[in-house]
XYZ file of C-alpha atoms in Angstrom:
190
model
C -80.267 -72.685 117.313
C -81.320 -69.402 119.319
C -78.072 -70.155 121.753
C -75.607 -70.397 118.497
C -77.273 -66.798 116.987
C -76.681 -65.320 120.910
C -72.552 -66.389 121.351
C -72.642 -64.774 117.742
C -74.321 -61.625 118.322
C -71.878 -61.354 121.910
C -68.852 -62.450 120.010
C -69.499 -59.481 117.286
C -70.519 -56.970 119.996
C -67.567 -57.324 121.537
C -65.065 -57.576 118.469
C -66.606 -53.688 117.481
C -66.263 -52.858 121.059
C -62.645 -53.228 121.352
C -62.691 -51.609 118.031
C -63.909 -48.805 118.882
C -62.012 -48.527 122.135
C -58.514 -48.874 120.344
C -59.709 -46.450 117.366
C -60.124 -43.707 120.496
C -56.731 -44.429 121.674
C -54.884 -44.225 118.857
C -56.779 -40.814 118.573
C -55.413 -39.738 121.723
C -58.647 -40.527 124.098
C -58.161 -42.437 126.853
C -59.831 -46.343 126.717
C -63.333 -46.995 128.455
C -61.312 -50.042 130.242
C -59.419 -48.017 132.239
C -55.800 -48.349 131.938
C -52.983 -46.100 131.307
C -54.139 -43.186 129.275
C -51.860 -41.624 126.847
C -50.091 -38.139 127.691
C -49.926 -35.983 124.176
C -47.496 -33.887 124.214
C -48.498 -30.264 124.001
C -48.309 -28.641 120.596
C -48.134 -24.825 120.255
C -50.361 -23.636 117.127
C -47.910 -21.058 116.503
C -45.104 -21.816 113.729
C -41.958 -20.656 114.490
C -40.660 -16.940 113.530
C -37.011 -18.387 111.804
C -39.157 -21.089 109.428
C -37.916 -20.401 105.939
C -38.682 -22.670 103.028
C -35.822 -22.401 101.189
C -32.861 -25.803 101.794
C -30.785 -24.089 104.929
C -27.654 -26.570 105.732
C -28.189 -27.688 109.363
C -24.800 -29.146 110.782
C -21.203 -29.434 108.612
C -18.852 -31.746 111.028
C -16.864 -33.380 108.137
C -16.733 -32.941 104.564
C -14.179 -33.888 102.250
C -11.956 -31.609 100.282
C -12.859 -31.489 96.819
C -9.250 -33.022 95.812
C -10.111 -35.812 97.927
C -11.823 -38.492 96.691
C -15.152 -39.491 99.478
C -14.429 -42.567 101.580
C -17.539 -44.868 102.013
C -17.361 -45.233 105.797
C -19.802 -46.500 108.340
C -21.824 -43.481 109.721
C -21.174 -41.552 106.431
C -24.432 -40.426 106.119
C -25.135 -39.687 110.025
C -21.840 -37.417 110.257
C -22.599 -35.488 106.842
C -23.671 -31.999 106.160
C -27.358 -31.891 105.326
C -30.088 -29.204 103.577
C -33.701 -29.326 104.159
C -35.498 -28.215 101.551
C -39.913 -28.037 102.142
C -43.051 -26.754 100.734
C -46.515 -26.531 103.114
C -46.937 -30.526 103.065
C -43.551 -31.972 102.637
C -40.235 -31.362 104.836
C -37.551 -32.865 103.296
C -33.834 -33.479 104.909
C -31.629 -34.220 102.240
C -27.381 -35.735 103.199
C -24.854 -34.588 101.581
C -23.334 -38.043 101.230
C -24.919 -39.629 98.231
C -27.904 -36.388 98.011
C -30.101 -38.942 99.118
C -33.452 -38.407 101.010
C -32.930 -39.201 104.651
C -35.386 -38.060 105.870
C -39.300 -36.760 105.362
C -42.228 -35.435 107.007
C -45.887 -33.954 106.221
C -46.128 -31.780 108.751
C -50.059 -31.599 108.418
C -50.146 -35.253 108.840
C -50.119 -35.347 112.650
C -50.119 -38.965 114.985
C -51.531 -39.596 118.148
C -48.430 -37.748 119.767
C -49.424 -34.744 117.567
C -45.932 -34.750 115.630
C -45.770 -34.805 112.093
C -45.849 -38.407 110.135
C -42.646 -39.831 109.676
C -41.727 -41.352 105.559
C -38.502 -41.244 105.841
C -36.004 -42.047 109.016
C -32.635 -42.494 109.006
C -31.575 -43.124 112.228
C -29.840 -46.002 114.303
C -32.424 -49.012 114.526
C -34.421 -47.431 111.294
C -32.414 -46.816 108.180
C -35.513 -46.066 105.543
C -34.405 -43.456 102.784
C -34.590 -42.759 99.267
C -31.162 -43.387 97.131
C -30.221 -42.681 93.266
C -27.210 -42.211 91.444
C -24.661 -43.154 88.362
C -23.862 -47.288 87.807
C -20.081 -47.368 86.456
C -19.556 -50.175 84.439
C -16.234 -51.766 84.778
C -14.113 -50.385 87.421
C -14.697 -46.514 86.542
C -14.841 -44.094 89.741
C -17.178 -42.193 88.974
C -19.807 -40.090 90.950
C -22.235 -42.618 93.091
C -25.456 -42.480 95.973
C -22.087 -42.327 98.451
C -20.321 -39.654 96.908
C -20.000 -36.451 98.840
C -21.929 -33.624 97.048
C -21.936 -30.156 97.260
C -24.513 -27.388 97.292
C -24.230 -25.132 93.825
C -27.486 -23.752 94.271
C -31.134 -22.965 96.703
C -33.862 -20.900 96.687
C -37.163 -20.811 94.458
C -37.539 -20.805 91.387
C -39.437 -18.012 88.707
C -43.068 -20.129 89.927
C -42.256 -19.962 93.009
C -41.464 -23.888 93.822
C -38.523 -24.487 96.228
C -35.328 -25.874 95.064
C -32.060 -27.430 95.624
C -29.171 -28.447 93.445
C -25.955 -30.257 94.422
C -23.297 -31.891 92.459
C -20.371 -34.418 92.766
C -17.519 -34.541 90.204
C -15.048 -37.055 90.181
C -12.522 -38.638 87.334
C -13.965 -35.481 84.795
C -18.008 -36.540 85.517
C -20.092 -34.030 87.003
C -23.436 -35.381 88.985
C -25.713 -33.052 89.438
C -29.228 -33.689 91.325
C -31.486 -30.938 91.365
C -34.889 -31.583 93.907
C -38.000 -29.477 92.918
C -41.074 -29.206 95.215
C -44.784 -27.994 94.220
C -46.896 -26.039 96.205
C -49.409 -28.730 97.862
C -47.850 -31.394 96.084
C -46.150 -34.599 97.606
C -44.367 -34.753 94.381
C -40.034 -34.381 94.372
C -39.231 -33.992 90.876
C -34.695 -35.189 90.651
């Protein structure tokens, strides 16, 4: 009976062993087995002197005329013009094609690499963003998550929160999607 209590007491030893060895890499120590140690990348303290909380478009390499109707096209999204728009724990990049969240970060939030935790991605091999729009019923063309949308309006508002507004119209329907952040808050109010 002793022998059965002794494999048990080595089995658990070593289960919160390697427990505790992986909880210190994935912290950024290096294992007590040896091994390849992970290499964090460095991290300056210092946040850079051109951050500005307000949306700022980043790139514009194709946007449709406002007489011409947006094509739904593979790569839309990656190839549209897009605003980031972030308070002190949420970054948000938002596409012009559809106003859709593509992607978000907390930048306090940091991993083992010491870069800022990843919500959102929109990228080649990980397409995980956050979509809303107008249903048509019947065959009405009307304003959609692909539609092309255009910024009317940035800044902050009279309390200070940061905001963006941008708006589609097509066939006489206007969409408009305003995004509102809080100070400290994870909240997007659209």
């Amino acid at each position: 009976m002793d022998f059965k209590k002794t494999i048990l007491w080595a089995v658990f030893s070593m289960s919160g062993l390697m427990l505790y060895n992986n909880w210190q890499v994935h912290e950024g120590k290096p294992s007590m087995f040896g091994g390849n140690s992970p290499n964090p990348a460095a991290v300056s303290d210092k946040a850079p002197a051109n951050k500005v909380d307000v949306p700022a478009p980043i790139q514009n390499p194709s946007i449709s005329t406002p007489n011409q109707a947006p094509a739904v096209i593979a790569g839309a999204i990656e190839t549209s013009e897009k605003f980031v728009l972030q308070n002190d724990v949420l970054i948000l990049e938002i596409s012009a094609n559809g106003a859709n969240i593509i992607d978000a970060k907390l930048p306090k939030q940091l991993t083992a690499e010491q870069k800022p935790v990843e919500l959102f991605q929109y990228a080649p091999n990980h397409k995980y963003f956050a979509r809303s729009g107008l249903i048509a019923l019947g065959n009405a063309d009307l304003p959609n998550h692909n539609s092309t949308f255009k910024l009317v309006q940035a800044g902050k508002d009279g309390s200070g929160k940061p905001f963006i507004v941008l708006a589609s119209e097509r066939n006489g329907v206007k969409l408009e999607k305003t995004f509102i952040l809080s100070p400290g808050s994870y909240v997007v109010d659209v």
